[in-house]
Amino acid sequence: MPWPSSHESKHKTRRKRLLAAVGVPVIGSAVLVTLATTSAVASQPSRAAGINWQACPRYSDAVLKGLGMRNGQIPRFRSLMARTECGTLRVPLSYDQPNGRKIRIAVTRLPATDPAHRLGSLAVNPGGPGGSGYLMPTRLIMQSPTNARLNQRYDMIGFDPRGVGYSTKVDCPELARGTTPPPGPPTEKAARQAYARQVAANQACAKHDPAFLSQLTTANVARDLDQIRAALREATISYLGTSWGTALGVNYRSLFPRRVARMWLDSVMGPGFRLDAYADITAQAAEQDFSRQAAWIAKRNATYRLGTTPEVVRTAVLRLERAYDANPKKYAHAVIDGRAISSLASQASGHWALAAQALKELTDAPGPAVPPAIKMIFGMSSSSPPPGTSEKYDRTMNRATICNEEAGRRDFASAWTAHRQRLARYPVTSRNAEFVPTCAGWPLPVRPWRLRAEGGSLELSAHRYEVTTPYVWTKQMQAAIGGTVLTVNDDVHASAVHVPECAAHIVAYFDTGRPDAGQCTGAPEPPAVR
């Protein structure tokens, strides 16, 4: 999932996250992983050319506000950018043809503030696939004094992966077309139509530049990262990745085990990932997490009036789903049907209060006026970013990378059958999940990950109640490739760098290299809406 900015507007962030589907989040990941030896490419010495350092982009106040910064944060950003170095590096499009076509990778470096005690370079990645890491060093250390300590002894390295932002990329406008069926209960006819649209969009996308799109893989991004390391003249490199950034980390460590200094991965992807299996495990996790949400709501029945026990709250939400499926409510910027209700019941704890308030308002049989919480969540109209805004997430890179590596079932019959089974097993939250296979019709070859159970220092952090990358995946990854696990006792995807208590564990690890098998509380549950 793209790395969330701490500077985004509170209401805008709430709306984005409440609108996010549980089904196929942007986590970068649809891959079949096998444990195997690395390819010959990995063992070859790096021959990276130098980075072409140049002036950094200049961002207007309007652009920075569009990125979510408040007026008081802009001077701090500008002071950090004043000492940031920006450049580009040419790398092979295909590492099987190192002398062939070249592409550009955009890189930033924020030099260590204590060079006398410098430990090396620390590369960072926010996830995706498709998330931009170009400004991540600056935005990461702006978030808290704890995070800023990372920059004392490390040069912070950001970069846009191939296909993203300032790096060489291709745009597939077809992917912007939605596959969501009409309001109301899902029907096989509507599902087939959505499936056909997905096939057409994927096939049209792959025609834009198949030579480029076929080389958008996690392993190739890892090879690009090693080219950055070599161009920086570092014998080894440290790395901090979240969400799909964990996939990038384990691929880098598998391809270049002797070039990892220290590596921390938060919200870890599993080693045997397929989109069809992913849909099942996250559906189970979402329904289990709703039990926690229902218990939270029940304790605050005086505020939300949805029930005094989790069971009564569950019955109320199911009743609401069926009612709005039978009679969808159309507002200016949203249609409220059973799927929208299911989305409100599928939220991480940071959004329980707003979701519960929305459920209450919808239960109170609203009239033609938009209920306040619904307006807050769905009512904000989107606007184009100001010219010069750096890209945060690239849809085309996301789709190509997932589908170039994902080896799950992509036919309609399997997907529809599995979706109906999930609806029966997990009735509250499964309406929120997509049932159209993301990679239906994608015509380019599938190249699964190849992971090795060896490499440099590795620390993993897992969120006990998380849905997007369930806790069990971290344990599975640890069993496959090693490392030490720190447990975060929350349900918020990739929250460790955003919570100072947890971030302190990360900083201590990069300072000392000592494994950390401890725990941290993570993101707190919210108070009730008053």
Short mmCIF file of C-alpha atoms in Angstrom, two decimals, residues 121 138 197 201 210 332 353 379 441 460:
data_model
loop_
_atom_site.label_atom_id
_atom_site.label_comp_id
_atom_site.label_asym_id
_atom_site.label_seq_id
_atom_site.Cartn_x
_atom_site.Cartn_y
_atom_site.Cartn_z
CA SER A 121 23.25 4.44 3.31
CA THR A 138 12.23 13.87 3.79
CA ARG A 197 -14.03 -4.88 -18.84
CA ALA A 201 -8.31 -3.02 -20.00
CA PRO A 210 5.21 -4.62 -23.88
CA ALA A 332 -24.26 13.60 -4.98
CA ALA A 353 -15.46 6.11 15.25
CA GLY A 379 -18.75 13.88 -0.23
CA GLY A 441 -6.58 -11.24 -19.48
CA LEU A 460 10.40 -8.09 10.58
#
